[in-house]
mmCIF file of C-alpha atoms in Angstrom:
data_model
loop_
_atom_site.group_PDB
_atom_site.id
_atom_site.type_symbol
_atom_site.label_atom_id
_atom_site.label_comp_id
_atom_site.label_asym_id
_atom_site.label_seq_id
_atom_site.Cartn_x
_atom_site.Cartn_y
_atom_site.Cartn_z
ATOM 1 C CA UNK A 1 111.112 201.582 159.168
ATOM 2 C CA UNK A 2 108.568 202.861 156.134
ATOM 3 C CA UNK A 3 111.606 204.372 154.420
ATOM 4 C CA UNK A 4 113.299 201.075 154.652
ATOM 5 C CA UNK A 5 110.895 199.350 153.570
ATOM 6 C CA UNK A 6 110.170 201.269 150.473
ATOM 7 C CA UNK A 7 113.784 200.848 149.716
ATOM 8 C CA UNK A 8 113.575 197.058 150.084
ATOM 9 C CA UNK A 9 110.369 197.098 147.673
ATOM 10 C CA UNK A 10 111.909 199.370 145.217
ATOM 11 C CA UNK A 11 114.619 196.653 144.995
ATOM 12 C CA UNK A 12 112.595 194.070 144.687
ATOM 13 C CA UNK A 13 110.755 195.448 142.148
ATOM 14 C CA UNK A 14 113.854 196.461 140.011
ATOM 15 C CA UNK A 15 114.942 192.530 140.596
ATOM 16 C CA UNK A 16 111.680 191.632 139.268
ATOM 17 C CA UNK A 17 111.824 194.083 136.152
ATOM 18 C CA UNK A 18 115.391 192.538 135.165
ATOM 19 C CA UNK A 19 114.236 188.984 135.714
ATOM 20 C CA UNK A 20 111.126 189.679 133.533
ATOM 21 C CA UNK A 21 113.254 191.499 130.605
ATOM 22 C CA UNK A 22 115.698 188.522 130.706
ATOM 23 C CA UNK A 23 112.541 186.040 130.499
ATOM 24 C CA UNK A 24 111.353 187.814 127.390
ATOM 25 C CA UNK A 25 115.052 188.209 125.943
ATOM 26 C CA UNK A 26 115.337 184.790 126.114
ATOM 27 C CA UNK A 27 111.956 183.991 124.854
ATOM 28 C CA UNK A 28 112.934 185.917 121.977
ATOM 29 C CA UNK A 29 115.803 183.602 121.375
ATOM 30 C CA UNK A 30 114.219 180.511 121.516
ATOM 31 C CA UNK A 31 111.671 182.016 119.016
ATOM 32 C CA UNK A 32 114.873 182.599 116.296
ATOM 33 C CA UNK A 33 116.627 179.228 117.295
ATOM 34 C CA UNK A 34 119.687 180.720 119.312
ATOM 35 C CA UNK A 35 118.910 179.174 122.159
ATOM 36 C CA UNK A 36 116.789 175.208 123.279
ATOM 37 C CA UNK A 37 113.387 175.159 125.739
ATOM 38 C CA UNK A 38 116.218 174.057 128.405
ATOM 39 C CA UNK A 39 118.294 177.352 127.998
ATOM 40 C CA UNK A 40 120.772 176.038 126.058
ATOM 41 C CA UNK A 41 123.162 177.640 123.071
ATOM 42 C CA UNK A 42 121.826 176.144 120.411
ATOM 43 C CA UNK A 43 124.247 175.721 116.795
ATOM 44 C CA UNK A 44 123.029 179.123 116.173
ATOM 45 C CA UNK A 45 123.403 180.703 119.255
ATOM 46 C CA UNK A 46 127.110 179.537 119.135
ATOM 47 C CA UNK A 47 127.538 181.056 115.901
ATOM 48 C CA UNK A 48 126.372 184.209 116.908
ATOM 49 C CA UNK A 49 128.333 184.480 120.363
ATOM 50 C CA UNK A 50 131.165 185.024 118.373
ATOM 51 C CA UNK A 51 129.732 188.496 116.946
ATOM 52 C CA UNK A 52 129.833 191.797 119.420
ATOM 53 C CA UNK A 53 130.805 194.625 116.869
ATOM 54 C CA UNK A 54 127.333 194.641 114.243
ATOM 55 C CA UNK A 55 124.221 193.180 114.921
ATOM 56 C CA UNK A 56 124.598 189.521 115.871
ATOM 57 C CA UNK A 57 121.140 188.298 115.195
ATOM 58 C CA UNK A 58 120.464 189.361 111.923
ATOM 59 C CA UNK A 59 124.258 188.798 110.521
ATOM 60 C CA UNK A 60 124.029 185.407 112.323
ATOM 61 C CA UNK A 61 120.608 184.690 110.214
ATOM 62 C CA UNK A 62 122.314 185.978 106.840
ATOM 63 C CA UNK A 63 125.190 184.135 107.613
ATOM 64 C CA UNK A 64 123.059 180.497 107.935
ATOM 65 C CA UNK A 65 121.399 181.747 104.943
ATOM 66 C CA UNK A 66 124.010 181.409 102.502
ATOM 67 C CA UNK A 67 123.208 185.216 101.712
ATOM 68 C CA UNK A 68 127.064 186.039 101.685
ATOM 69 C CA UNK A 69 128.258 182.837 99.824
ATOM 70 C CA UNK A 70 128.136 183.965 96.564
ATOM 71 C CA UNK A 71 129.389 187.177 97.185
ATOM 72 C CA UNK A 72 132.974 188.347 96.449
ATOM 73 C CA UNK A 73 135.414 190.216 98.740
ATOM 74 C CA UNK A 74 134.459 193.355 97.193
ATOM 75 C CA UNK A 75 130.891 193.183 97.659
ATOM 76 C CA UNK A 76 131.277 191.690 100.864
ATOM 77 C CA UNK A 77 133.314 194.787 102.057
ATOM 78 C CA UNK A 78 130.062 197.551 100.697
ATOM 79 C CA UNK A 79 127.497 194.708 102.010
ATOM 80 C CA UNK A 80 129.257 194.655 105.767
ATOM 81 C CA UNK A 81 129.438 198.644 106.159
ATOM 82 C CA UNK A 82 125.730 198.367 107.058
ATOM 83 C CA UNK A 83 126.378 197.395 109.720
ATOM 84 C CA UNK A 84 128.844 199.489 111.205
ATOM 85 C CA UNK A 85 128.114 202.829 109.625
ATOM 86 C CA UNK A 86 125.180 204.584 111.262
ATOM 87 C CA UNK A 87 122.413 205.790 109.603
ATOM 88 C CA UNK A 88 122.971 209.907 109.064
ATOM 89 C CA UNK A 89 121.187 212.572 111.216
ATOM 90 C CA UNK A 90 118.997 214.573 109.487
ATOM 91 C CA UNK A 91 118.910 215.017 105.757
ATOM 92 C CA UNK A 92 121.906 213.383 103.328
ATOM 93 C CA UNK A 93 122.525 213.008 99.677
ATOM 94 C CA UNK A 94 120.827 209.690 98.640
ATOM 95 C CA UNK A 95 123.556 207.293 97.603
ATOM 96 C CA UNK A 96 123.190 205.689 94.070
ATOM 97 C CA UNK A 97 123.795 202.040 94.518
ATOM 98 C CA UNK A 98 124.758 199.478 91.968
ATOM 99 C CA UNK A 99 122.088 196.833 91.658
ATOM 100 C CA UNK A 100 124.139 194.191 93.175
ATOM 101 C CA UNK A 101 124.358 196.681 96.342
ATOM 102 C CA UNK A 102 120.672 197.514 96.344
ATOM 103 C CA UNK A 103 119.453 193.987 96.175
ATOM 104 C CA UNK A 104 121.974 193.432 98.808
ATOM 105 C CA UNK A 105 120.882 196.066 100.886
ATOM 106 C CA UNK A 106 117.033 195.097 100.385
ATOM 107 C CA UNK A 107 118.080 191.832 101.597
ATOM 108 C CA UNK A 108 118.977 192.811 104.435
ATOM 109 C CA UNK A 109 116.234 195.303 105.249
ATOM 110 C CA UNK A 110 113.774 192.513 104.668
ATOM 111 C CA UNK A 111 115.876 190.333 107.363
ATOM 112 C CA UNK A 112 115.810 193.181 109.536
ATOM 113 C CA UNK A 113 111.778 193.736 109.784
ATOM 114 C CA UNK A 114 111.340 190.052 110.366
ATOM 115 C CA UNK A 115 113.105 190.218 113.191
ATOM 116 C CA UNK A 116 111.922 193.103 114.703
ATOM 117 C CA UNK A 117 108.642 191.100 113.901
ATOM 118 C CA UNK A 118 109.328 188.646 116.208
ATOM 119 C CA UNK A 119 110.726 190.788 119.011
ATOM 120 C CA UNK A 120 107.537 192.830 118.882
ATOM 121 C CA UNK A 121 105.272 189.030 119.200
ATOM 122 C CA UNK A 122 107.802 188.402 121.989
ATOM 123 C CA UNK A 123 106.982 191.403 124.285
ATOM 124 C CA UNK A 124 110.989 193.170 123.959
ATOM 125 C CA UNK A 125 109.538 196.870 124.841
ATOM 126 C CA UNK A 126 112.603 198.731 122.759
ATOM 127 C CA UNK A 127 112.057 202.128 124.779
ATOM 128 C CA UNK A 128 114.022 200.515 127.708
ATOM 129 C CA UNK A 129 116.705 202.304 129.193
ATOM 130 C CA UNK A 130 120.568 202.269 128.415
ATOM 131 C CA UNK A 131 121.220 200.470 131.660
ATOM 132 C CA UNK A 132 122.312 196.925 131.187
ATOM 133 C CA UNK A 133 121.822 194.937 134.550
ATOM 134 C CA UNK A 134 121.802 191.154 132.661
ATOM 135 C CA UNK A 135 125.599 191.732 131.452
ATOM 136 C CA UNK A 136 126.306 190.500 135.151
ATOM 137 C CA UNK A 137 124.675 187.229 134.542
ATOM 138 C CA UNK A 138 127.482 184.627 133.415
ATOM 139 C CA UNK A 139 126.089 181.774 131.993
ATOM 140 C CA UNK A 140 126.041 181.354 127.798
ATOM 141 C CA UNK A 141 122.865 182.683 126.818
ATOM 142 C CA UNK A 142 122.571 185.490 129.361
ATOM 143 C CA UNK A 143 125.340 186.448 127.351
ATOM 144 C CA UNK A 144 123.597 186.317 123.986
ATOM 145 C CA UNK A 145 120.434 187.990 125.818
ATOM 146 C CA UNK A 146 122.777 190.861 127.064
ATOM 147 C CA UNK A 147 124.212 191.572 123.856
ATOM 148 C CA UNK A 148 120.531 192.557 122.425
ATOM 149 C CA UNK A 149 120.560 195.759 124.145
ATOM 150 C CA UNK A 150 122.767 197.851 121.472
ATOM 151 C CA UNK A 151 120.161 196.240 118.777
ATOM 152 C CA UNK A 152 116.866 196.949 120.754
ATOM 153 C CA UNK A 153 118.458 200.396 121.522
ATOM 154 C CA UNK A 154 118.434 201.207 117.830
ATOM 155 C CA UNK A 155 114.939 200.412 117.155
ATOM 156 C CA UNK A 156 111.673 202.015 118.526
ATOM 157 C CA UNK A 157 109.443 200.187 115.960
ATOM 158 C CA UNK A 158 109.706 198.132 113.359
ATOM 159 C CA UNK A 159 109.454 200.357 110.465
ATOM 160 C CA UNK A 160 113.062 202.158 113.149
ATOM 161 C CA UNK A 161 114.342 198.629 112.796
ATOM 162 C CA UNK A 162 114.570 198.711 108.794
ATOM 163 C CA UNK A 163 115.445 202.340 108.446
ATOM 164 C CA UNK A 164 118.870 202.244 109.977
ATOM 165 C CA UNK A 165 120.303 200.111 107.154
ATOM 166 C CA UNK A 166 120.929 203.265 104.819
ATOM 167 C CA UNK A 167 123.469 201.874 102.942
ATOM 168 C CA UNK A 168 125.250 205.192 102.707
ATOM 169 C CA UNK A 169 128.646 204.107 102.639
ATOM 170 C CA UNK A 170 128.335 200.867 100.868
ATOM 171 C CA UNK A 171 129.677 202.460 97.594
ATOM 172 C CA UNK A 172 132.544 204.180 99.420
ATOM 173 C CA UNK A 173 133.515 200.696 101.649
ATOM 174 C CA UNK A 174 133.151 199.170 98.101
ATOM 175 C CA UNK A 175 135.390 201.219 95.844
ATOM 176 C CA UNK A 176 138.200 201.280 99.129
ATOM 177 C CA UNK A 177 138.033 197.571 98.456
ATOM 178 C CA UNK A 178 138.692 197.974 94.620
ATOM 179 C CA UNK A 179 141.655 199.627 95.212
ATOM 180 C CA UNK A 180 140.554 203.258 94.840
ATOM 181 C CA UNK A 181 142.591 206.069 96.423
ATOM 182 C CA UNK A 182 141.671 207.289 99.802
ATOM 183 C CA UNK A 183 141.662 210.983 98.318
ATOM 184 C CA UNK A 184 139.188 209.657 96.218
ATOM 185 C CA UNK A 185 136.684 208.087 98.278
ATOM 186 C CA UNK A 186 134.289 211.611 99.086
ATOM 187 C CA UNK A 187 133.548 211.287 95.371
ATOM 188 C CA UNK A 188 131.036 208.086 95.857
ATOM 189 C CA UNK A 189 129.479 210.025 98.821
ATOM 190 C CA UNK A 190 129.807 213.860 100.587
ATOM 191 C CA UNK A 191 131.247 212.417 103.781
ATOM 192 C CA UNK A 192 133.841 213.656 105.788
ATOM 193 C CA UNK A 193 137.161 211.955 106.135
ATOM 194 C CA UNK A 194 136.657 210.924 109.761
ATOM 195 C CA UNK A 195 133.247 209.240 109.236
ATOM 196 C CA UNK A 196 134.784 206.788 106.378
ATOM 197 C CA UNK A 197 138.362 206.407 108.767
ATOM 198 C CA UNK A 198 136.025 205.386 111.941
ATOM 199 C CA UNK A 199 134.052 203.074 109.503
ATOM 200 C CA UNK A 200 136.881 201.197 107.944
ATOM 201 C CA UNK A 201 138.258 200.995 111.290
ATOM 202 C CA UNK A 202 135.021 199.106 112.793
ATOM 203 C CA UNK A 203 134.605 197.242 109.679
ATOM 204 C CA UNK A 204 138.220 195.587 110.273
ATOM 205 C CA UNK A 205 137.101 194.084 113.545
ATOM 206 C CA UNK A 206 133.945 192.983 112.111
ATOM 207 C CA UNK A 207 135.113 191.267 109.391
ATOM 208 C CA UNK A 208 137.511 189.453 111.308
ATOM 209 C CA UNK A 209 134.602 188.444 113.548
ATOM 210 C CA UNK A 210 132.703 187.518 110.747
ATOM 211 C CA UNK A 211 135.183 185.180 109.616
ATOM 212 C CA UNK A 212 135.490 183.336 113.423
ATOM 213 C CA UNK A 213 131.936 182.904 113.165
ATOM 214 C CA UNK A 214 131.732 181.398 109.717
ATOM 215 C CA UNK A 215 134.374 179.130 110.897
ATOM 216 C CA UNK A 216 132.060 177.672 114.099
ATOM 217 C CA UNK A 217 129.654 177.700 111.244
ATOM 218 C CA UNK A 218 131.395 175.463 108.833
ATOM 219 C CA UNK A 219 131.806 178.343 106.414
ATOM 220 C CA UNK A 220 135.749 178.167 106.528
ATOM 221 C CA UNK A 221 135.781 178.918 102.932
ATOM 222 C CA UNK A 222 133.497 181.366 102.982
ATOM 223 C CA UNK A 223 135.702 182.961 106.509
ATOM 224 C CA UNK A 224 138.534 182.992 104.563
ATOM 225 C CA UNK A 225 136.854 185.117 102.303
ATOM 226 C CA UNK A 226 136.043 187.842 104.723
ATOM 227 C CA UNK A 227 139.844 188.316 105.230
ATOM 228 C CA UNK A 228 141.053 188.429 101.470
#
């Protein structure tokens, strides 16, 4: 009977850790606008749902932002491999960047610590582990709550938060878009072939994502412009 009832208690207790994470998840939410007081998707929150391949949040903010508007394909192309090419183990080359791709990239560092602001404010403890219990919940912003884990994975502070925007492969993503020969592409940055494949290759899905989510955003000019 003690055994079993340790068991029931450790279950219990896990039910009550996984309700409490999804109450701050979705406290953190409410904070950013993605979601109402009632639990429901908000404009933003829509917007976002239709991101799963960078992170949603902060692209979703940029996106409302009118930070890619004035952009061209090109630069859009360097601007989105942020956020699909990790940040290097260990020590790397630094990559000059054009001005246009360093204010870019600042941009979107300084997007990145505010948000990681809030989270902090909001109680999301970062050093969780990989398991993901909420993806079982079905309604709308369980969803959206779920889909923080690979961004709160990433981060263990906030200073984490900023530092895996390297921009490391912005000039590489940039010059593919210009036209430049593959063969070519290791001159912008000492990377292996494989590295800039598997980023080109994540960067197509997320662009095309991009451009379904500037659509639910109104943006259809600025979608369209994620495909040229």
């Amino acid at each position: 009977i003690e055994v079993e009832l340790r068991r029931t208690k450790d279950v219990l207790d896990k039910k009550n850790a996984i309700f409490h994470e999804l109450k701050e998840r979705k406290r953190f939410l409410r904070q950013l606008g993605f979601c109402s007081e009632t639990d429901e998707l908000t404009f933003k929150g829509r917007v976002a749902c239709e991101i799963s391949s960078g992170d949603e949040l902060i692209l979703t903010e940029l996106l409302l932002d009118n930070f890619f508007s004035p952009l061209t394909p090109v630069q859009l192309a360097g601007v989105m491999s942020c956020f699909v090419a990790k940040k290097p183990v260990g020590k790397h080359q630094h990559t000059q960047l054009r001005p246009d791709m360093a204010q870019a990239l600042e941009t979107i560092k300084a997007k990145a610590r505010s948000l990681a602001r809030v989270a902090i404010e909001c109680g999301i403890c970062y050093s969780r582990g990989s398991s993901d219990p909420i993806n079982e919940k079905s309604d709308d912003i369980a969803k959206l709550a779920a889909q923080l884990n690979n961004w709160m994975r990433l981060v263990a502070d906030e200073q984490a938060c900023v530092d895996q925007f390297s921009g490391h492969l912005m000039e590489v993503v940039r010059a593919w878009a210009e036209g430049v020969c593959f063969a070519r592409l290791r001159e912008f940055a000492p990377l292996s072939d494989g590295i800039i494949i598997r980023c080109l290759r994540k960067l197509s899905g997320l662009l095309r994502q991009m451009h379904n989510a500037a659509k639910v955003a109104g943006r259809t000019e600025l979608g369209n412009k994620f495909l040229e």
